[in-house]
XYZ file of C-alpha atoms in Angstrom:
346
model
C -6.822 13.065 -26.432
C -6.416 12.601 -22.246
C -3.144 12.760 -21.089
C -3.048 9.154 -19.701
C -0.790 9.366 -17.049
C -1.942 11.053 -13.663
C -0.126 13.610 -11.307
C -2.474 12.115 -8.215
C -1.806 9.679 -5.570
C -4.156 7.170 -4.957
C -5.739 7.795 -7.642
C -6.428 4.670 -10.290
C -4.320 5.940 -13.390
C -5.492 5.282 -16.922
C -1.988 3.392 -17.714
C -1.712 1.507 -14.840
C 1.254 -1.616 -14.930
C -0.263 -4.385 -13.046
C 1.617 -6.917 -10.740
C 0.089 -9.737 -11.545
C 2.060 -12.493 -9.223
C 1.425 -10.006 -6.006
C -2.538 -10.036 -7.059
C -2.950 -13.159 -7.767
C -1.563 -14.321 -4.495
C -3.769 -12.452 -2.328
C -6.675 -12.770 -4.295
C -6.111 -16.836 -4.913
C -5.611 -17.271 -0.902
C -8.833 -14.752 0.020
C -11.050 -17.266 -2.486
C -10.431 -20.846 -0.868
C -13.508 -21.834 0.876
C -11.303 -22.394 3.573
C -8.351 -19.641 3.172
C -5.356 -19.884 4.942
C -4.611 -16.243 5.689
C -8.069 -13.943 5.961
C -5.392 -10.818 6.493
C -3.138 -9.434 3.866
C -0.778 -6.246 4.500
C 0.184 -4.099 1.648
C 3.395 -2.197 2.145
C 6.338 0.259 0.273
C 7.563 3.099 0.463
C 5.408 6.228 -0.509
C 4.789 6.680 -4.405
C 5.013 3.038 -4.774
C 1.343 2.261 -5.418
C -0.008 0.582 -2.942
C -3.632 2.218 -3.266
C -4.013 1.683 -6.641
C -2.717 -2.038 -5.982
C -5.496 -2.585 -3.402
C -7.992 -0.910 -5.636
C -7.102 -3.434 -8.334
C -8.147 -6.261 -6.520
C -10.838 -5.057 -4.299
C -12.251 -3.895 -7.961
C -11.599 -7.335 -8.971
C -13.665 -9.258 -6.347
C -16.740 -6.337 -6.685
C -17.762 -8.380 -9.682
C -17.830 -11.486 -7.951
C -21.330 -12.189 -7.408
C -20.444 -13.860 -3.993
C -17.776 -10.937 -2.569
C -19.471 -7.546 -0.482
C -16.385 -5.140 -0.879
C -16.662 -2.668 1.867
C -14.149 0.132 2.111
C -13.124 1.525 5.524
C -10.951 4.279 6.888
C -9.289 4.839 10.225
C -9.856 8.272 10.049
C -13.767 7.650 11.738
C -14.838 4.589 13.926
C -14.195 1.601 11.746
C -16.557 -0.568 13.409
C -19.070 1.748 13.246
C -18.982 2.246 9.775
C -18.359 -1.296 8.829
C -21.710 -2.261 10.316
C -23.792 1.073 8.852
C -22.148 0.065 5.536
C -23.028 -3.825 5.729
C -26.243 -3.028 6.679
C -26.907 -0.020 3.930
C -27.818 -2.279 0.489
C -31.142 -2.889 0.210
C -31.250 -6.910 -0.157
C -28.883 -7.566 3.063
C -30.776 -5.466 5.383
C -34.039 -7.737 3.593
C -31.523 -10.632 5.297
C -30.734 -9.371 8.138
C -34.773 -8.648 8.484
C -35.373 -12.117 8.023
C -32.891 -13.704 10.001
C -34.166 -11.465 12.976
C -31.118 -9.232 13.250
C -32.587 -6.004 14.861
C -30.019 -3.427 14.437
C -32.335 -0.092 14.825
C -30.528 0.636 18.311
C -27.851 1.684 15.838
C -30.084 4.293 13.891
C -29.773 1.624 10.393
C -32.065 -1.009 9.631
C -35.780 -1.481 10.115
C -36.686 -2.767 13.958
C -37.844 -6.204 14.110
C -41.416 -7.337 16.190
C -40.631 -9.467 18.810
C -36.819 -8.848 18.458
C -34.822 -7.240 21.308
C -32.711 -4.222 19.564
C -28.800 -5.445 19.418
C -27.014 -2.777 21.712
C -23.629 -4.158 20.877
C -22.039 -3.098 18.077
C -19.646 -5.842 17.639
C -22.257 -8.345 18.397
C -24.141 -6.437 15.430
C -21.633 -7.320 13.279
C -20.972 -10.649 14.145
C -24.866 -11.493 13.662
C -24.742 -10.108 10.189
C -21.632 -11.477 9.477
C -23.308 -14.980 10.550
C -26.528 -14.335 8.182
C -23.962 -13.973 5.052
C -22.120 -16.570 5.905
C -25.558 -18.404 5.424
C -26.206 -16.610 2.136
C -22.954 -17.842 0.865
C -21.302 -14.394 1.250
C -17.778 -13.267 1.646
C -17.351 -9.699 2.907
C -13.344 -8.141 1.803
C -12.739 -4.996 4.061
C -9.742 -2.992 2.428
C -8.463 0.009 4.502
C -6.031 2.269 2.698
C -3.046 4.095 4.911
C -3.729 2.259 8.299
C -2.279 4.343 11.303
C -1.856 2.962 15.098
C -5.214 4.877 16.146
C -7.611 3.823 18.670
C -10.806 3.203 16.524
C -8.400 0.551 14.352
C -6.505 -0.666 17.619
C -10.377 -1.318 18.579
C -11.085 -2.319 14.743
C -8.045 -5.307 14.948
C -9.354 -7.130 18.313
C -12.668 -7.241 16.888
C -11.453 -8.864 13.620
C -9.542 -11.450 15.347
C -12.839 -12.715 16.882
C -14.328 -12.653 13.380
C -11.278 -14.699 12.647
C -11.693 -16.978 15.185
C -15.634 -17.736 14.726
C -14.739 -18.472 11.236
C -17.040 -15.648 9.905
C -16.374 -15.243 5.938
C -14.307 -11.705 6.238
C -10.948 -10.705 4.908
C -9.222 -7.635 5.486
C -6.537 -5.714 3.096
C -4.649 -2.984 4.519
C -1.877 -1.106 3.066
C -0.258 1.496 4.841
C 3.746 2.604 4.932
C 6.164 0.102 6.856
C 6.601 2.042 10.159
C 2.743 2.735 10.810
C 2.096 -1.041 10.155
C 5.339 -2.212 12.516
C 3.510 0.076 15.310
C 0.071 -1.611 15.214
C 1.774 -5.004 15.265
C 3.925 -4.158 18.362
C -0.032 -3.103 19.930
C -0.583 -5.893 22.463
C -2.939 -8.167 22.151
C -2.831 -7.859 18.472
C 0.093 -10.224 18.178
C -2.141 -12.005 15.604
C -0.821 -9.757 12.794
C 2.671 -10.703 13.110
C 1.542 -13.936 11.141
C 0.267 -11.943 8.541
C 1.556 -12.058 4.979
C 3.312 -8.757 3.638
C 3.116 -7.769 -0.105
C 5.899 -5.412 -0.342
C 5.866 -3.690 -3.062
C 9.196 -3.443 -5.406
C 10.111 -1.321 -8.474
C 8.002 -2.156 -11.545
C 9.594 -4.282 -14.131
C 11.627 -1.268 -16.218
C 10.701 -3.371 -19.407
C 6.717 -3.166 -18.814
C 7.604 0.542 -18.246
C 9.364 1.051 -21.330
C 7.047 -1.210 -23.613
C 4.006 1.409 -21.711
C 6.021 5.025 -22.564
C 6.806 3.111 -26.520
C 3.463 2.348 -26.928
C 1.478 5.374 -25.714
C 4.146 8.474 -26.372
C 4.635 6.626 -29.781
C 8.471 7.077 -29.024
C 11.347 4.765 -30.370
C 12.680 1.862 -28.509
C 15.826 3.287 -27.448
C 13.895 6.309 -26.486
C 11.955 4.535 -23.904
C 14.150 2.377 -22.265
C 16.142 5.468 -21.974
C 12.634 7.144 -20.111
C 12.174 4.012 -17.879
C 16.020 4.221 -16.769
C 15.066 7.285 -14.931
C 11.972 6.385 -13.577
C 14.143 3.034 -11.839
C 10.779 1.128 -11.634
C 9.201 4.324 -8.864
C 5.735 4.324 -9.444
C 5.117 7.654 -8.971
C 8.230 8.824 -11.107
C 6.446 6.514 -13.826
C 3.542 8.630 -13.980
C 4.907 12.153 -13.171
C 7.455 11.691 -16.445
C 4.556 9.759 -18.150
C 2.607 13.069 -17.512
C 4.923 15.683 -18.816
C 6.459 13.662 -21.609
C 2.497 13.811 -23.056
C 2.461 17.231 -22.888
C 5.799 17.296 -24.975
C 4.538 15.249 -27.479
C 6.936 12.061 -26.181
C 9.884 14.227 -25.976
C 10.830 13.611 -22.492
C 14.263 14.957 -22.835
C 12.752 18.378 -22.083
C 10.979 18.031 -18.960
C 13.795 15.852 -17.144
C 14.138 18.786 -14.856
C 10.564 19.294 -14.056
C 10.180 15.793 -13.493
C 12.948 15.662 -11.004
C 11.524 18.801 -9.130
C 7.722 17.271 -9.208
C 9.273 13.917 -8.124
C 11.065 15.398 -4.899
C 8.339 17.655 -3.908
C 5.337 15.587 -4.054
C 7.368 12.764 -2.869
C 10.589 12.875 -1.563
C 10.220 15.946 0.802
C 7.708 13.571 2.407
C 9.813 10.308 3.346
C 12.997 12.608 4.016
C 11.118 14.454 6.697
C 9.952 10.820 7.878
C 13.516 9.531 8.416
C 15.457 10.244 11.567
C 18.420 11.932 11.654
C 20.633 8.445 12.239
C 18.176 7.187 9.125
C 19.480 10.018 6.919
C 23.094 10.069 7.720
C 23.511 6.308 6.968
C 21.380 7.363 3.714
C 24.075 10.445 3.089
C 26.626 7.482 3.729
C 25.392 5.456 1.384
C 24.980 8.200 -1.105
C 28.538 8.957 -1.237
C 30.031 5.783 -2.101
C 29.228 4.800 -5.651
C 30.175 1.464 -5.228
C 27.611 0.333 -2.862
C 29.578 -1.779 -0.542
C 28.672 -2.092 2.849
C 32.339 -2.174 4.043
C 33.354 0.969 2.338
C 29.810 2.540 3.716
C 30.913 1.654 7.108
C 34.175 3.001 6.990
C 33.002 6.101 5.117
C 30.082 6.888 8.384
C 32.799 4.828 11.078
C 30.683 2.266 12.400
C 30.643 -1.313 13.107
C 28.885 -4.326 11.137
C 26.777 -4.575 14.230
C 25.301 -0.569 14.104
C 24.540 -0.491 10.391
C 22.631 -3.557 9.925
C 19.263 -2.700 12.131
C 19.553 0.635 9.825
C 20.206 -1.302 6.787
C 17.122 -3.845 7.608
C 14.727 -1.169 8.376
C 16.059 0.908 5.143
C 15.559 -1.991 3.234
C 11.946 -2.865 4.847
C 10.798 0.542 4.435
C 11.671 0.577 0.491
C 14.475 2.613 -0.035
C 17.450 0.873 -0.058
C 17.749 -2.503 -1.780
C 20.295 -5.678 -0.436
C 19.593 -8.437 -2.566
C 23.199 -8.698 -3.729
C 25.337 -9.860 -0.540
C 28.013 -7.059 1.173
C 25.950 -4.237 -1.382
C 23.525 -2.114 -0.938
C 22.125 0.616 -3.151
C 19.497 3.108 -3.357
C 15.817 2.400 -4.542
C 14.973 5.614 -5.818
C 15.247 7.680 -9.150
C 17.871 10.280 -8.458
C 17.730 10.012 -4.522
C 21.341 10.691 -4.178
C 21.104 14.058 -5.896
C 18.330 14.699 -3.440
C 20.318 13.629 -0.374
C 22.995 16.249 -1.506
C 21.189 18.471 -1.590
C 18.867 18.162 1.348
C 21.575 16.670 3.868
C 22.315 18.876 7.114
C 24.958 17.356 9.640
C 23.837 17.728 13.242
């Protein structure tokens, strides 16, 4: 039998825990006739499954009879591809034929007689966007890992006129907190500030443990024990998932190997993301068990007023958590063994 668990990011694992509030949120707002948000952001820190999360419901709304999912990158020109993509299944360009839509300036779709070719892209879009709407068609656009680039800086303004024409699109993006916070500071995109945020938190350690009990055919104890280490991570659910199958459910033996997998797939990667103030109010936090802020503060010497932009950008960026007041604590399986050993003073 398939090990069920996977080692990939991105990828859509075989034992996958949904989060069913967060998905039905998004996908309950993007299915008024009239919705009240047409943008949804998708945020955590790395590992935390945000891909698979947006695969879930774009997957979801593909077998809606009424939804076009198209998937876009920022890697290439967005809008671009968004309009070769719309225009690529064989019974929309058939509408876009009939409405009159002449996109062969564009090298896709058939040229129509007595139609002047459309030589702007974004009017392009716009025009087919207007024929669906007609059809009783809602187009979702999901981009996975957005970045502050030109073609989605040029992607975004365009949008916002869909927006404002009230063309049926929706867009899902996910991408890690500080690449989202710098296309929102882009000017004249101010209209994503209003945008809801899904971000994501730990998995419920009980649907983790019922999962490992279930599939690794382990005892009860046994898995609550396994999802105590994984501390709701995402990734660390699958990497132990992973080498616990290949051990027969006897995760004892591959704690280790876990822990080493964990922190270089993952951790190496949002360390090296941090700056240097990030990680020594990390280290800080690290070295006093207790969690509160006041003994943090006196432990690194700093006032109320220098930790807190740390703490709130530690805490939006998924590693740190603050729900209890004058506490905070770290997110992360094992992160504090990883801090020791990875911390260099300046």
């Amino acid at each position: 039998m398939r090990n069920p668990y996977t080692l990939l990011f991105g990828r859509e694992p075989e034992q996958y825990i949904q989060r069913h509030a967060e998905a039905e949120e998004i996908i309950k707002n993007f299915t008024y006739d009239n919705p009240t948000e047409q943008v949804h952001m998708i945020t955590g820190v790395r590992g935390s499954g945000k891909t698979v999360f947006m695969t879930e419901i774009s997957n979801r709304l593909k077998k809606e009879d009424d939804w076009i999912v198209i998937e876009l990158s920022t890697e290439s020109d967005i809008l671009q591809d968004l309009a070769s993509l719309l225009a690529s299944e064989n019974s929309r360009a058939e509408l876009f034929r009939k409405a009159k839509i002449n996109l062969s300036f564009w090298g896709f779709g058939l040229e129509v007689a007595q139609t002047a070719p459309i030589t702007n892209l974004q009017l392009a879009i716009t025009k087919m966007l207007e024929a669906l709407k007609k059809d009783r068609k809602k187009v979702l656009i999901t981009i996975d890992e957005v970045i502050s680039n030109k073609s989605m800086r040029e992607f975004a303004s365009a949008f916002q006129i869909f927006v404002r024409q009230e063309l049926p699109v929706c867009l899902l993006m996910t991408g890690l907190y500080k690449n989202i916070d710098e296309l929102q500071n882009e000017k004249n995109l101010t209209f994503l500030y209003g945008a809801p945020k899904i971000y994501l938190t730990p998995l419920n350690c009980k649907d983790i443990a019922d999962n490992y009990r279930k599939n690794l055919k382990i005892n009860e104890n046994d898995a609550k024990e396994m999802s105590s280490l994984t501390k709701g991570y995402s990734f660390a659910f699958q990497v132990l998932g992973h080498f616990a199958w290949e051990q027969n459910g006897d995760f004892r033996q591959v704690i280790e190997k876990y822990k080493r997998y964990v922190s270089e797939y993952s951790y190496d990667k949002i360390w090296a993301e941090l700056s240097a103030r990030d990680r020594e109010i990390m280290y800080g936090i690290a070295k006093t068990p207790s969690g509160k802020i006041v003994e943090i503060r006196n432990y690194l010497g700093i006032s109320t007023n220098e930790f807190n932009p740390y703490r709130k950008r530690l805490i939006r960026k998924g590693l740190i958590n603050g729900e209890q007041y004058g506490y905070v604590k770290l997110v992360l399986p094992f992160f504090d063994e990883y801090i020791f050993e990875n911390w260099e003073p300046d």
